[in-house]
Coordinates of C-alpha atoms in Angstrom, one line a residue:
M1 CA -2.2 -19.7 36.9
P2 CA -2.6 -16.3 35.0
I3 CA 0.4 -15.8 32.7
I4 CA 1.2 -12.8 30.6
R5 CA 2.9 -13.5 27.3
G6 CA 3.7 -10.4 25.3
S7 CA 0.5 -8.3 25.4
E8 CA -1.9 -11.2 26.2
R9 CA -3.0 -12.7 29.5
Y10 CA -3.7 -16.4 29.4
N11 CA -5.3 -18.8 31.9
C12 CA -2.8 -21.6 32.1
Q13 CA -2.1 -25.0 33.6
V14 CA 1.6 -25.2 34.6
L15 CA 2.9 -28.7 34.4
C16 CA 5.9 -29.5 36.7
F17 CA 8.1 -32.5 37.1
N18 CA 11.1 -33.0 39.5
R19 CA 11.2 -29.3 40.4
K20 CA 11.2 -28.1 36.8
I21 CA 8.5 -26.6 34.7
V22 CA 8.0 -29.0 31.8
M23 CA 5.3 -27.1 29.9
I24 CA 2.8 -24.3 30.2
R25 CA -0.5 -25.1 28.7
P26 CA -2.8 -22.1 28.0
K27 CA -6.5 -22.6 28.0
M28 CA -8.0 -22.7 24.5
W29 CA -11.7 -22.4 25.3
L30 CA -12.9 -20.2 28.1
A31 CA -16.1 -20.4 30.3
N32 CA -18.1 -17.3 29.4
D33 CA -21.7 -18.0 30.3
G34 CA -23.8 -18.6 33.4
N35 CA -21.7 -17.7 36.4
Y36 CA -18.4 -17.3 34.4
R37 CA -16.9 -14.3 32.5
E38 CA -13.4 -15.6 31.8
L39 CA -13.1 -13.5 28.6
R40 CA -13.3 -10.4 30.9
W41 CA -9.8 -11.3 32.1
F42 CA -8.2 -13.7 29.7
T43 CA -7.8 -14.4 26.0
T44 CA -7.9 -17.8 24.3
W45 CA -4.8 -19.5 22.9
K46 CA -5.3 -19.8 19.2
Q47 CA -2.0 -21.2 17.8
K48 CA -2.9 -24.9 18.1
D49 CA -0.3 -26.0 15.6
Q50 CA 2.8 -25.2 17.5
L51 CA 4.6 -24.9 20.9
V52 CA 6.5 -21.7 21.4
E53 CA 9.3 -20.8 23.8
F54 CA 8.3 -18.8 26.8
Q55 CA 10.9 -16.7 28.7
L56 CA 10.5 -17.3 32.4
P57 CA 10.5 -14.3 34.7
P58 CA 13.9 -13.6 36.3
E59 CA 13.0 -14.7 39.9
I60 CA 11.5 -18.0 38.7
S61 CA 14.3 -18.6 36.3
E62 CA 16.9 -18.1 39.0
A63 CA 15.0 -20.3 41.5
L64 CA 14.6 -23.2 39.0
S65 CA 17.9 -22.7 37.0
Q66 CA 15.7 -22.7 33.9
T67 CA 15.4 -19.9 31.4
S68 CA 12.5 -20.9 29.2
V69 CA 9.8 -23.4 28.8
P70 CA 7.5 -24.7 26.0
F71 CA 4.2 -22.8 25.9
G72 CA 1.1 -23.7 24.0
Y73 CA -1.1 -26.7 23.1
G74 CA 0.6 -30.1 23.2
Y75 CA 1.4 -33.0 25.4
I76 CA 4.3 -34.5 27.4
Q77 CA 5.9 -37.6 26.0
F78 CA 7.6 -39.7 28.7
L79 CA 9.5 -42.9 27.8
D80 CA 6.6 -45.1 28.7
T81 CA 3.4 -43.0 28.3
A82 CA 2.1 -39.7 27.1
V83 CA 0.3 -37.2 29.4
A84 CA -1.7 -34.1 28.5
A85 CA -3.7 -31.4 30.2
E86 CA -7.4 -30.6 29.4
I87 CA -8.4 -27.5 31.3
C88 CA -11.9 -27.2 32.9
E89 CA -14.3 -25.9 30.3
E90 CA -12.4 -27.6 27.4
L91 CA -13.9 -30.9 28.5
F92 CA -17.4 -29.7 27.9
T93 CA -16.9 -28.2 24.4
P94 CA -18.5 -29.8 21.3
N95 CA -15.0 -30.9 20.1
P96 CA -12.9 -31.4 23.2
P97 CA -9.1 -31.7 23.0
H98 CA -9.0 -35.2 24.5
T99 CA -10.4 -36.6 21.3
E100 CA -7.5 -35.4 19.2
L101 CA -5.0 -36.1 22.0
A102 CA -6.1 -39.7 22.4
L103 CA -5.5 -40.3 18.7
N104 CA -2.0 -38.9 19.1
G105 CA -1.3 -41.6 21.8
V106 CA -2.0 -39.6 25.0
E107 CA -3.1 -42.1 27.7
V108 CA -3.4 -39.9 30.8
F109 CA -5.4 -36.7 30.9
L110 CA -5.1 -34.2 33.7
N111 CA -8.0 -31.8 34.2
A112 CA -7.5 -29.0 36.7
S113 CA -11.0 -27.6 37.1
G114 CA -13.2 -25.1 38.9
S115 CA -16.7 -26.6 38.6
H116 CA -19.3 -25.2 41.0
H117 CA -22.0 -27.1 42.8
Q118 CA -25.5 -27.0 41.5
L119 CA -28.3 -29.3 42.5
R120 CA -28.3 -32.6 40.5
K121 CA -25.3 -31.5 38.5
L122 CA -22.7 -34.0 39.5
D123 CA -24.0 -36.7 37.2
L124 CA -23.5 -34.5 34.2
R125 CA -19.9 -33.9 35.2
L126 CA -19.1 -37.6 35.8
R127 CA -20.8 -38.6 32.5
A128 CA -18.4 -36.3 30.7
F129 CA -15.3 -38.1 32.2
I130 CA -16.8 -41.5 31.6
G131 CA -17.7 -40.6 28.0
A132 CA -14.2 -39.2 27.4
T133 CA -12.5 -42.5 28.1
H134 CA -15.3 -45.1 27.4
T135 CA -15.0 -45.1 23.6
R136 CA -11.4 -44.0 23.1
G137 CA -9.7 -45.4 26.3
G138 CA -7.5 -43.5 28.7
V139 CA -7.0 -42.4 32.3
Y140 CA -8.8 -39.2 33.2
M141 CA -7.6 -37.5 36.4
Y142 CA -10.0 -34.8 37.4
S143 CA -9.1 -32.4 40.2
N144 CA -11.7 -29.8 41.3
H145 CA -11.7 -26.9 43.7
Q146 CA -13.4 -27.3 47.0
G147 CA -14.9 -24.6 49.1
C148 CA -16.4 -21.1 48.8
D149 CA -15.0 -19.0 45.9
G150 CA -15.4 -15.8 47.9
A151 CA -18.8 -15.1 46.3
R152 CA -22.0 -17.0 45.5
L153 CA -20.4 -20.3 44.3
Y154 CA -19.4 -23.3 46.2
Y155 CA -16.9 -25.7 44.5
D156 CA -17.9 -29.2 45.6
G157 CA -14.7 -31.2 45.0
C158 CA -15.5 -34.8 44.0
S159 CA -12.0 -35.2 42.4
C160 CA -11.8 -38.6 40.7
V161 CA -9.9 -41.0 38.5
V162 CA -11.6 -42.7 35.6
V163 CA -10.1 -45.6 33.6
N164 CA -11.7 -46.7 30.3
G165 CA -15.1 -45.3 31.3
E166 CA -15.1 -46.7 34.9
V167 CA -14.6 -44.7 38.1
V168 CA -11.8 -46.2 40.2
A169 CA -11.4 -43.4 42.8
Q170 CA -13.7 -40.6 44.0
G171 CA -13.2 -37.9 46.5
S172 CA -15.8 -36.4 48.8
Q173 CA -18.3 -34.0 47.3
F174 CA -18.8 -31.8 50.4
S175 CA -16.0 -31.5 52.9
L176 CA -14.7 -28.9 55.4
K177 CA -11.1 -30.0 54.5
D178 CA -8.9 -27.4 52.7
V179 CA -7.1 -30.1 50.8
E180 CA -8.1 -33.6 49.8
V181 CA -5.9 -36.0 47.8
V182 CA -7.4 -38.9 45.7
V183 CA -5.1 -41.8 44.8
A184 CA -5.5 -44.7 42.5
Q185 CA -3.3 -47.5 41.1
V186 CA -4.0 -48.1 37.4
D187 CA -2.7 -50.4 34.7
L188 CA -1.9 -48.4 31.4
D189 CA -1.8 -51.7 29.5
A190 CA -5.6 -51.7 29.8
V191 CA -5.7 -48.5 27.9
A192 CA -3.5 -49.8 25.1
S193 CA -5.6 -53.0 25.0
L194 CA -8.9 -51.2 24.6
R195 CA -7.6 -48.9 21.9
G196 CA -6.1 -51.8 20.0
S197 CA -9.4 -53.6 20.0
I198 CA -11.4 -50.8 18.3
S199 CA -10.9 -50.8 14.6
S200 CA -12.4 -47.4 14.0
F201 CA -10.0 -45.9 16.6
Q202 CA -7.0 -47.4 14.7
E203 CA -8.3 -46.0 11.4
Q204 CA -8.8 -42.5 12.7
A205 CA -5.4 -42.6 14.5
S206 CA -3.7 -43.4 11.3
C207 CA -4.9 -40.2 9.7
K208 CA -4.8 -37.9 12.7
T209 CA -3.8 -34.3 12.9
K210 CA -0.4 -34.2 14.6
V211 CA -0.2 -32.4 18.0
S212 CA 3.1 -31.0 19.2
S213 CA 4.8 -32.7 22.2
V214 CA 7.6 -32.2 24.8
A215 CA 9.9 -35.1 25.3
V216 CA 10.8 -35.9 28.9
P217 CA 13.4 -38.8 29.2
Y218 CA 11.9 -40.5 32.3
N219 CA 9.8 -43.5 33.0
I220 CA 6.8 -42.6 35.3
C221 CA 5.2 -46.1 35.4
K222 CA 6.2 -48.8 37.9
P223 CA 7.0 -52.3 36.6
F224 CA 4.7 -55.3 37.1
N225 CA 4.6 -56.2 40.8
L226 CA 2.3 -58.8 42.5
K227 CA 2.4 -56.7 45.7
M228 CA 0.7 -53.8 43.9
L229 CA -3.1 -53.8 44.1
L230 CA -4.9 -52.1 41.2
S231 CA -7.8 -49.9 42.0
S232 CA -11.1 -51.6 41.1
P233 CA -14.1 -50.0 39.5
Q234 CA -16.4 -48.6 42.2
K235 CA -20.0 -47.5 42.6
I236 CA -20.3 -43.8 42.1
M237 CA -21.3 -41.9 45.2
Y238 CA -24.2 -39.6 44.6
H239 CA -25.8 -37.4 47.3
S240 CA -29.6 -37.0 47.1
P241 CA -30.8 -33.4 46.4
E242 CA -31.8 -33.2 50.1
E243 CA -28.3 -34.0 51.2
E244 CA -26.9 -31.5 48.7
I245 CA -29.1 -28.8 50.2
A246 CA -27.8 -29.7 53.7
F247 CA -24.1 -30.1 53.0
G248 CA -23.4 -27.7 50.1
P249 CA -24.8 -24.5 51.8
G250 CA -23.6 -25.8 55.1
C251 CA -20.0 -26.0 53.9
W252 CA -20.4 -22.6 52.2
L253 CA -21.6 -21.0 55.4
W254 CA -18.6 -22.4 57.3
D255 CA -16.1 -21.1 54.8
Y256 CA -17.9 -17.7 54.9
L257 CA -17.9 -17.6 58.6
R258 CA -14.2 -18.6 59.1
R259 CA -12.9 -16.2 56.4
S260 CA -15.1 -13.2 57.0
G261 CA -14.0 -12.5 60.6
A262 CA -17.6 -12.8 61.9
S263 CA -18.4 -14.5 65.2
G264 CA -21.7 -16.2 64.1
F265 CA -25.0 -15.8 62.5
L266 CA -28.4 -14.3 63.3
L267 CA -31.5 -15.5 61.7
P268 CA -35.0 -14.1 61.8
L269 CA -36.9 -17.4 62.4
S270 CA -40.6 -17.2 61.6
G271 CA -41.5 -20.8 62.1
G272 CA -42.2 -21.1 58.3
A273 CA -40.6 -23.5 55.8
D274 CA -37.9 -21.0 54.4
S275 CA -36.4 -19.7 57.6
S276 CA -36.6 -23.1 59.2
S277 CA -34.6 -24.5 56.2
V278 CA -31.9 -22.0 56.9
A279 CA -31.9 -22.8 60.6
A280 CA -31.5 -26.5 59.7
I281 CA -28.6 -25.8 57.4
V282 CA -26.8 -23.9 60.1
G283 CA -27.5 -26.8 62.5
C284 CA -26.1 -29.2 59.9
M285 CA -23.0 -26.9 59.6
C286 CA -22.5 -27.2 63.4
Q287 CA -22.8 -31.0 63.1
L288 CA -20.2 -31.1 60.3
V289 CA -17.8 -29.0 62.3
V290 CA -18.0 -31.3 65.4
K291 CA -17.7 -34.4 63.2
E292 CA -14.5 -33.1 61.4
I293 CA -13.0 -32.2 64.8
A294 CA -13.7 -35.7 66.1
N295 CA -12.0 -37.0 62.9
G296 CA -8.8 -35.1 63.7
D297 CA -9.0 -32.1 61.4
E298 CA -6.8 -29.6 63.2
Q299 CA -7.6 -26.7 60.9
V300 CA -11.4 -27.0 61.5
K301 CA -10.6 -27.3 65.2
A302 CA -8.5 -24.1 65.3
D303 CA -11.2 -22.2 63.4
A304 CA -14.0 -23.5 65.6
I305 CA -12.0 -22.5 68.8
R306 CA -11.4 -19.0 67.4
I307 CA -15.0 -18.4 66.2
G308 CA -16.7 -20.0 69.2
N309 CA -14.3 -18.1 71.6
Y310 CA -13.2 -21.2 73.5
T311 CA -10.6 -21.0 76.2
D312 CA -8.5 -23.2 78.4
G313 CA -7.9 -25.8 75.7
K314 CA -11.7 -26.5 75.2
F315 CA -13.2 -27.1 71.7
P316 CA -16.6 -28.1 70.3
T317 CA -17.6 -31.6 71.1
D318 CA -21.4 -31.1 70.9
S319 CA -23.2 -29.4 68.0
K320 CA -25.9 -27.9 70.1
E321 CA -23.4 -26.4 72.5
F322 CA -21.5 -25.0 69.5
A323 CA -24.7 -23.6 68.0
K324 CA -25.4 -21.8 71.3
R325 CA -22.1 -19.9 70.9
I326 CA -22.4 -18.9 67.2
F327 CA -26.1 -18.8 66.3
Y328 CA -28.9 -16.5 67.3
T329 CA -32.5 -17.0 66.2
V330 CA -35.2 -14.3 66.6
Y331 CA -39.0 -14.7 66.3
M332 CA -40.3 -11.3 65.6
G333 CA -44.1 -11.7 66.0
S334 CA -46.9 -9.2 65.6
E335 CA -50.6 -9.2 66.2
N336 CA -50.9 -11.0 62.9
S337 CA -48.7 -13.9 64.0
S338 CA -50.1 -17.2 65.1
E339 CA -49.3 -19.1 68.3
A340 CA -48.5 -22.1 66.1
T341 CA -45.6 -20.5 64.2
K342 CA -44.2 -19.0 67.5
T343 CA -44.2 -22.5 69.1
R344 CA -42.6 -24.1 66.0
A345 CA -39.8 -21.5 66.0
K346 CA -39.1 -22.1 69.7
V347 CA -39.1 -25.9 69.4
L348 CA -36.8 -25.9 66.3
A349 CA -34.4 -23.5 68.0
D350 CA -34.2 -25.8 71.0
E351 CA -33.5 -28.8 68.8
I352 CA -30.7 -27.0 67.0
G353 CA -29.3 -25.3 70.1
S354 CA -29.4 -21.7 69.0
W355 CA -29.8 -18.7 71.4
H356 CA -33.4 -17.9 70.8
L357 CA -35.3 -14.6 71.3
D358 CA -39.0 -13.8 71.1
V359 CA -39.6 -10.2 70.2
C360 CA -43.0 -8.4 69.7
I361 CA -42.9 -5.7 67.0
D362 CA -46.4 -4.3 67.6
G363 CA -45.2 -1.2 69.5
V364 CA -42.8 -0.1 66.8
V365 CA -45.5 -0.7 64.1
S366 CA -48.0 1.4 66.1
S367 CA -45.5 4.2 66.5
L368 CA -44.8 4.4 62.8
L369 CA -48.6 4.4 62.0
S370 CA -49.2 7.1 64.5
L371 CA -46.4 9.2 62.9
F372 CA -47.9 8.6 59.5
Q373 CA -51.4 9.7 60.8
T374 CA -49.9 12.8 62.3
V375 CA -48.3 13.7 59.0
T376 CA -51.2 12.9 56.7
G377 CA -54.3 12.8 58.8
K378 CA -55.1 9.3 57.7
R379 CA -54.5 5.8 59.1
P380 CA -54.4 2.9 56.7
R381 CA -56.5 -0.3 57.3
Y382 CA -56.1 -3.9 56.2
K383 CA -58.2 -5.2 53.4
V384 CA -60.1 -7.5 55.7
D385 CA -61.1 -4.4 57.7
G386 CA -62.3 -2.5 54.6
G387 CA -59.0 -1.0 53.4
S388 CA -57.8 -0.8 49.8
N389 CA -55.1 -2.9 48.2
V390 CA -52.7 0.0 48.6
E391 CA -53.3 0.3 52.3
N392 CA -53.1 -3.5 52.8
L393 CA -49.7 -3.7 51.0
G394 CA -48.3 -0.7 52.9
L395 CA -49.2 -2.2 56.2
Q396 CA -47.6 -5.5 55.3
N397 CA -44.4 -3.8 54.1
I398 CA -44.1 -1.8 57.4
Q399 CA -43.9 -5.0 59.4
A400 CA -41.4 -6.7 57.0
R401 CA -39.0 -3.7 56.9
I402 CA -39.1 -3.2 60.7
R403 CA -38.0 -6.8 61.0
M404 CA -35.0 -6.1 58.8
V405 CA -33.9 -3.1 60.9
L406 CA -34.4 -5.0 64.1
A407 CA -32.4 -8.0 62.8
F408 CA -29.4 -5.9 61.9
M409 CA -29.6 -4.0 65.2
L410 CA -29.6 -7.3 67.2
A411 CA -26.8 -8.8 65.1
S412 CA -24.7 -5.7 65.9
L413 CA -25.4 -5.4 69.6
L414 CA -26.2 -8.8 71.0
P415 CA -22.5 -9.9 70.9
W416 CA -21.8 -6.8 72.9
V417 CA -24.6 -7.7 75.4
H418 CA -23.1 -11.1 75.8
N419 CA -19.5 -10.0 76.0
K420 CA -18.6 -11.7 72.7
K421 CA -16.0 -10.5 70.3
G422 CA -16.7 -9.6 66.7
F423 CA -20.0 -9.2 64.8
Y424 CA -22.8 -11.5 63.6
L425 CA -23.9 -11.9 60.0
V426 CA -27.7 -11.7 59.3
L427 CA -29.0 -14.7 57.3
G428 CA -31.8 -14.3 54.7
S429 CA -34.4 -16.9 53.9
S430 CA -36.2 -16.1 50.6
N431 CA -36.2 -18.9 48.0
V432 CA -35.6 -18.7 44.3
D433 CA -39.3 -18.9 43.4
E434 CA -40.2 -15.9 45.5
A435 CA -37.4 -14.0 43.9
L436 CA -38.5 -14.9 40.4
R437 CA -42.1 -13.8 41.1
G438 CA -40.9 -10.8 43.2
Y439 CA -43.0 -12.1 46.2
L440 CA -40.9 -10.3 48.8
T441 CA -40.7 -6.9 50.2
K442 CA -37.7 -4.9 49.1
Y443 CA -35.5 -4.4 52.1
D444 CA -37.4 -6.7 54.4
C445 CA -35.8 -9.4 56.6
S446 CA -34.8 -11.2 53.5
A447 CA -32.5 -8.3 52.8
A448 CA -29.7 -9.9 54.9
D449 CA -25.9 -10.3 54.6
I450 CA -26.0 -13.7 52.9
N451 CA -28.8 -16.2 52.0
P452 CA -28.0 -19.9 51.8
I453 CA -31.3 -20.8 50.2
G454 CA -31.8 -17.9 47.7
S455 CA -31.3 -20.2 44.7
I456 CA -33.3 -23.2 45.9
S457 CA -36.9 -23.9 44.9
K458 CA -39.8 -24.1 47.4
Q459 CA -40.5 -27.7 46.3
D460 CA -36.9 -28.8 47.0
L461 CA -36.9 -27.0 50.4
R462 CA -40.0 -28.8 51.5
T463 CA -38.5 -32.1 50.5
F464 CA -35.4 -31.1 52.4
L465 CA -37.4 -30.4 55.5
R466 CA -38.9 -33.9 55.5
W467 CA -35.4 -35.4 55.0
A468 CA -33.8 -33.2 57.8
A469 CA -36.6 -34.1 60.2
N470 CA -35.3 -37.7 60.0
H471 CA -31.6 -37.4 59.3
L472 CA -30.5 -34.3 61.2
G473 CA -32.5 -35.0 64.3
Y474 CA -34.8 -31.9 64.0
S475 CA -38.2 -33.7 64.2
S476 CA -40.2 -30.4 64.4
L477 CA -39.3 -29.8 60.7
A478 CA -42.0 -32.4 59.7
E479 CA -44.7 -30.3 61.3
I480 CA -43.3 -27.1 59.8
E481 CA -43.2 -28.6 56.3
A482 CA -46.8 -29.8 56.6
A483 CA -48.1 -26.3 57.4
P484 CA -49.4 -24.1 54.5
P485 CA -47.0 -21.3 53.5
T486 CA -48.1 -17.9 54.8
A487 CA -46.4 -14.6 55.4
E488 CA -48.6 -13.8 58.4
L489 CA -48.6 -10.1 57.6
E490 CA -52.4 -9.7 57.5
P491 CA -54.9 -10.2 60.4
I492 CA -56.2 -13.7 60.9
R493 CA -60.0 -13.9 60.9
S494 CA -62.4 -16.8 61.2
N495 CA -63.2 -16.6 57.5
Y496 CA -59.8 -15.5 56.3
S497 CA -56.2 -16.6 56.6
Q498 CA -53.4 -15.3 54.4
L499 CA -51.7 -17.9 52.1
D500 CA -48.7 -17.4 49.9
E501 CA -50.0 -19.2 46.8
V502 CA -53.3 -17.3 47.0
D503 CA -51.5 -14.0 47.3
M504 CA -49.2 -14.8 44.4
G505 CA -52.0 -16.1 42.1
M506 CA -49.9 -19.1 41.3
T507 CA -48.5 -22.2 43.0
Y508 CA -44.9 -22.8 43.8
E509 CA -45.0 -25.8 41.4
E510 CA -46.1 -23.5 38.6
L511 CA -43.3 -21.0 39.5
S512 CA -40.7 -23.7 39.1
V513 CA -42.1 -24.5 35.6
Y514 CA -42.1 -20.8 34.7
G515 CA -38.5 -20.4 36.0
R516 CA -37.1 -23.2 34.0
L517 CA -38.8 -22.2 30.8
R518 CA -37.7 -18.5 31.2
K519 CA -34.0 -19.2 32.0
I520 CA -33.0 -22.7 30.9
F521 CA -35.1 -22.8 27.8
R522 CA -34.8 -19.1 27.1
C523 CA -38.6 -18.5 26.7
G524 CA -40.3 -15.2 26.4
P525 CA -44.1 -14.9 26.9
V526 CA -45.1 -16.3 23.5
S527 CA -42.7 -19.3 23.4
M528 CA -43.6 -20.0 27.1
F529 CA -47.3 -20.0 26.1
K530 CA -46.6 -22.5 23.3
N531 CA -44.6 -24.8 25.5
L532 CA -47.2 -24.8 28.2
C533 CA -50.0 -25.5 25.8
Y534 CA -48.3 -28.8 25.1
K535 CA -47.5 -29.4 28.8
W536 CA -50.9 -28.3 30.2
G537 CA -53.2 -28.7 27.2
A538 CA -54.9 -31.8 28.6
T539 CA -56.2 -30.0 31.6
L540 CA -56.3 -26.3 30.6
T541 CA -57.7 -24.4 27.6
P542 CA -55.4 -22.2 25.6
S543 CA -57.1 -19.1 27.1
E544 CA -56.4 -20.4 30.6
V545 CA -52.8 -21.1 29.8
A546 CA -52.4 -17.6 28.3
D547 CA -53.9 -16.0 31.4
K548 CA -51.4 -17.8 33.6
V549 CA -48.4 -16.8 31.4
K550 CA -49.6 -13.2 31.4
H551 CA -50.0 -13.1 35.1
F552 CA -46.5 -14.5 35.7
F553 CA -44.8 -12.1 33.2
K554 CA -46.7 -9.1 34.6
Y555 CA -45.4 -9.6 38.2
Y556 CA -42.0 -10.9 37.0
S557 CA -41.4 -7.6 35.1
I558 CA -42.7 -5.2 37.7
N559 CA -40.6 -6.8 40.4
R560 CA -37.5 -7.5 38.4
H561 CA -35.8 -4.4 39.9
K562 CA -35.7 -6.3 43.3
M563 CA -33.0 -8.6 41.8
T564 CA -30.6 -5.7 41.8
V565 CA -30.6 -5.6 45.6
L566 CA -31.2 -9.3 46.2
T567 CA -29.2 -10.6 49.1
P568 CA -26.1 -12.5 47.9
S569 CA -27.2 -16.1 47.7
Y570 CA -25.6 -19.6 47.4
H571 CA -26.0 -20.6 43.8
A572 CA -27.8 -23.9 43.6
E573 CA -30.3 -23.8 40.8
S574 CA -30.0 -23.3 37.0
Y575 CA -33.1 -21.0 36.8
S576 CA -31.9 -18.5 39.4
P577 CA -32.9 -14.9 38.5
E578 CA -30.0 -13.4 40.4
D579 CA -29.0 -10.2 38.7
N580 CA -25.4 -9.8 39.7
R581 CA -23.6 -12.5 37.8
F582 CA -25.9 -15.4 36.6
D583 CA -28.9 -13.8 35.0
L584 CA -27.7 -10.7 33.1
R585 CA -31.0 -9.5 31.9
Q586 CA -32.5 -6.0 32.2
F587 CA -34.4 -5.0 35.2
L588 CA -36.8 -2.6 33.4
Y589 CA -39.5 -4.1 31.1
N590 CA -42.7 -2.8 29.7
A591 CA -45.0 -4.6 32.1
R592 CA -47.9 -4.5 29.6
W593 CA -45.9 -6.6 27.1
P594 CA -48.1 -5.2 24.3
Y595 CA -46.7 -7.1 21.3
Q596 CA -46.2 -10.5 23.1
F597 CA -49.6 -10.5 24.9
R598 CA -51.3 -9.5 21.6
K599 CA -49.6 -12.3 19.8
M600 CA -50.7 -14.7 22.5
D601 CA -54.3 -13.6 22.1
E602 CA -54.1 -14.1 18.3
L603 CA -52.8 -17.6 18.9
V604 CA -55.6 -18.4 21.3
Q605 CA -58.1 -17.3 18.8
E606 CA -56.5 -19.4 16.1
M607 CA -56.4 -22.4 18.4
N608 CA -60.1 -21.9 19.4
G609 CA -61.0 -21.7 15.8
D610 CA -59.2 -24.9 15.0
R611 CA -61.0 -26.7 17.9
V612 CA -64.4 -25.5 16.6
A613 CA -63.5 -26.7 13.1
F614 CA -62.4 -30.1 14.5
K615 CA -65.7 -30.5 16.4
E616 CA -67.7 -29.7 13.2
T617 CA -65.8 -32.1 10.9
G618 CA -64.9 -34.8 13.4
E619 CA -61.6 -35.1 11.6
D620 CA -57.9 -34.9 12.7
G621 CA -55.9 -33.3 10.0
G622 CA -52.6 -34.2 11.7
A623 CA -51.2 -30.7 11.0
A624 CA -48.1 -29.6 12.8
A625 CA -48.3 -26.7 15.3
G626 CA -48.7 -23.5 13.3
G627 CA -46.1 -20.8 13.4
G628 CA -44.0 -22.3 16.1
G629 CA -41.6 -24.4 14.1
M630 CA -42.8 -27.5 16.0
G631 CA -43.8 -30.7 14.5
V632 CA -43.8 -34.5 15.1
V633 CA -40.6 -36.4 14.6
A634 CA -40.7 -40.2 14.5
A635 CA -37.8 -42.6 14.2
A636 CA -38.9 -45.8 12.6
S637 CA -37.3 -49.2 12.0
G638 CA -38.4 -52.1 9.8
N639 CA -40.6 -50.3 7.2
P640 CA -38.3 -48.7 4.6
K641 CA -41.1 -46.3 3.6
A642 CA -41.4 -45.0 7.2
G643 CA -39.8 -41.6 7.8
F644 CA -40.5 -38.2 9.3

């Protein structure tokens, strides 16, 4: 809860007991990186050595018959145990509060958190709870948000209870429920026993820094009772990355649909891997809705009846029937499209149950080219027909942008054609690697309302397609995944077929590597070159590595401006280049990178000289990498002379 005290606004956890506010605990360390900007709204609580009295607002004071409440950093001392709050980001700081609180006798920690979903992230979160109680004992109660935050993030729940480093209760990670309660029966004697058995804990507790407390004269523990069953340690439930791609964006789409007032989705379905992944996620969403209704969730049922426009007491019982009501797919083919992608799109649409349309855009393209010829006296040609690169790119962009205009027109008017209420949201289908490289047309059919896969890598999407073919019942996805990625924007000839990786000059696997080095490891061109020399040095020469890095940074920089208008996307990957919130870098670079590229050339010359010297002498000097601050570190045991 945001609370203003004096002139400062704090982000607080309000602790209540028996209809009274016991303590207000302001957050001491705020999340201010990645997706979060808490310092924009709040200040940190800095008076760690005291609890102060906070005057409650008149309406709250009157309702509770309570005039003031302790405010600050501290814990609640009941008659039989001590309880404290540790708020969200504080758990992940270098010196988290639970360390000091445990030494002061706190046995139960309450963490009210807002931790968003990211692929393969849950393990990091759970390890933090387990580590917090494994070496110092305690009960860690973690409560997380669940659902769409109104923007790009999806909070994935997974509330849990951990006792002495073991998970004894775990909630669902992806659910359509608005509220989920996780309950566990725990024995606090186990906490005291563990702490008493650790000598170092006893020694550090004897010289601890004292933390303020609020006394509450109540017992909150139940006495020993044979009828009470304690919660046993359980195996942690992890979803595979493929399941995370299905359920996370699927739940996010449902939240977006039910809260936005829209009546459904429209997807330009090309028959390729990306748009087919989005279609499969929408299909998964429909399956989740039908499943939750069957399990008795009245809120999901009410939302589905309203969105699907059901009458006479009917409601969704079949995912394909529900998809037919809320999901349009459109194949917008041209003379450059193949019969194979057209067929794949139709088969997948039938498997999901969407209302599918097949539209030819050649007439609109021809009209625009005729208009251009009338204005300029020239008609552009494709590269395979003798045209220049400029002509070739322009002809591709015309097709892509026509598809965007057509998609939005259909989303606006098809509900009217079919006598449906409301409007449809257009779904985009560009992946994180294409955004990073800029391999998309600005304002093409990827420029949609929202994009469920915009922060997912091509490699993860292809793995997801194989999984979904078996687990979602959409068998055609296996054939789609096996097909080589192509935009189908150039003519197909017997000796030429357009391929994405050839057009980009790099593979999707390489793009994932570049993306992680650029964002997660904060590498510019020179440091990326050094890292890749170590990673790829066995198969590529330094000159070849330098050429690849230069090629990436050239196209990354000249296309960075596209991130400013990138369709809002579900956040799922830690190297997302999304400009709005997560990756706050400039969008204008010097695309020649004069200093960095020159420095790389100098390093290549030095390394080539070292190789020549090595071949001439036949010796290995064992020198550390020059200029990069890198070396070899060895941890040795046994020999007292061994070191670094």
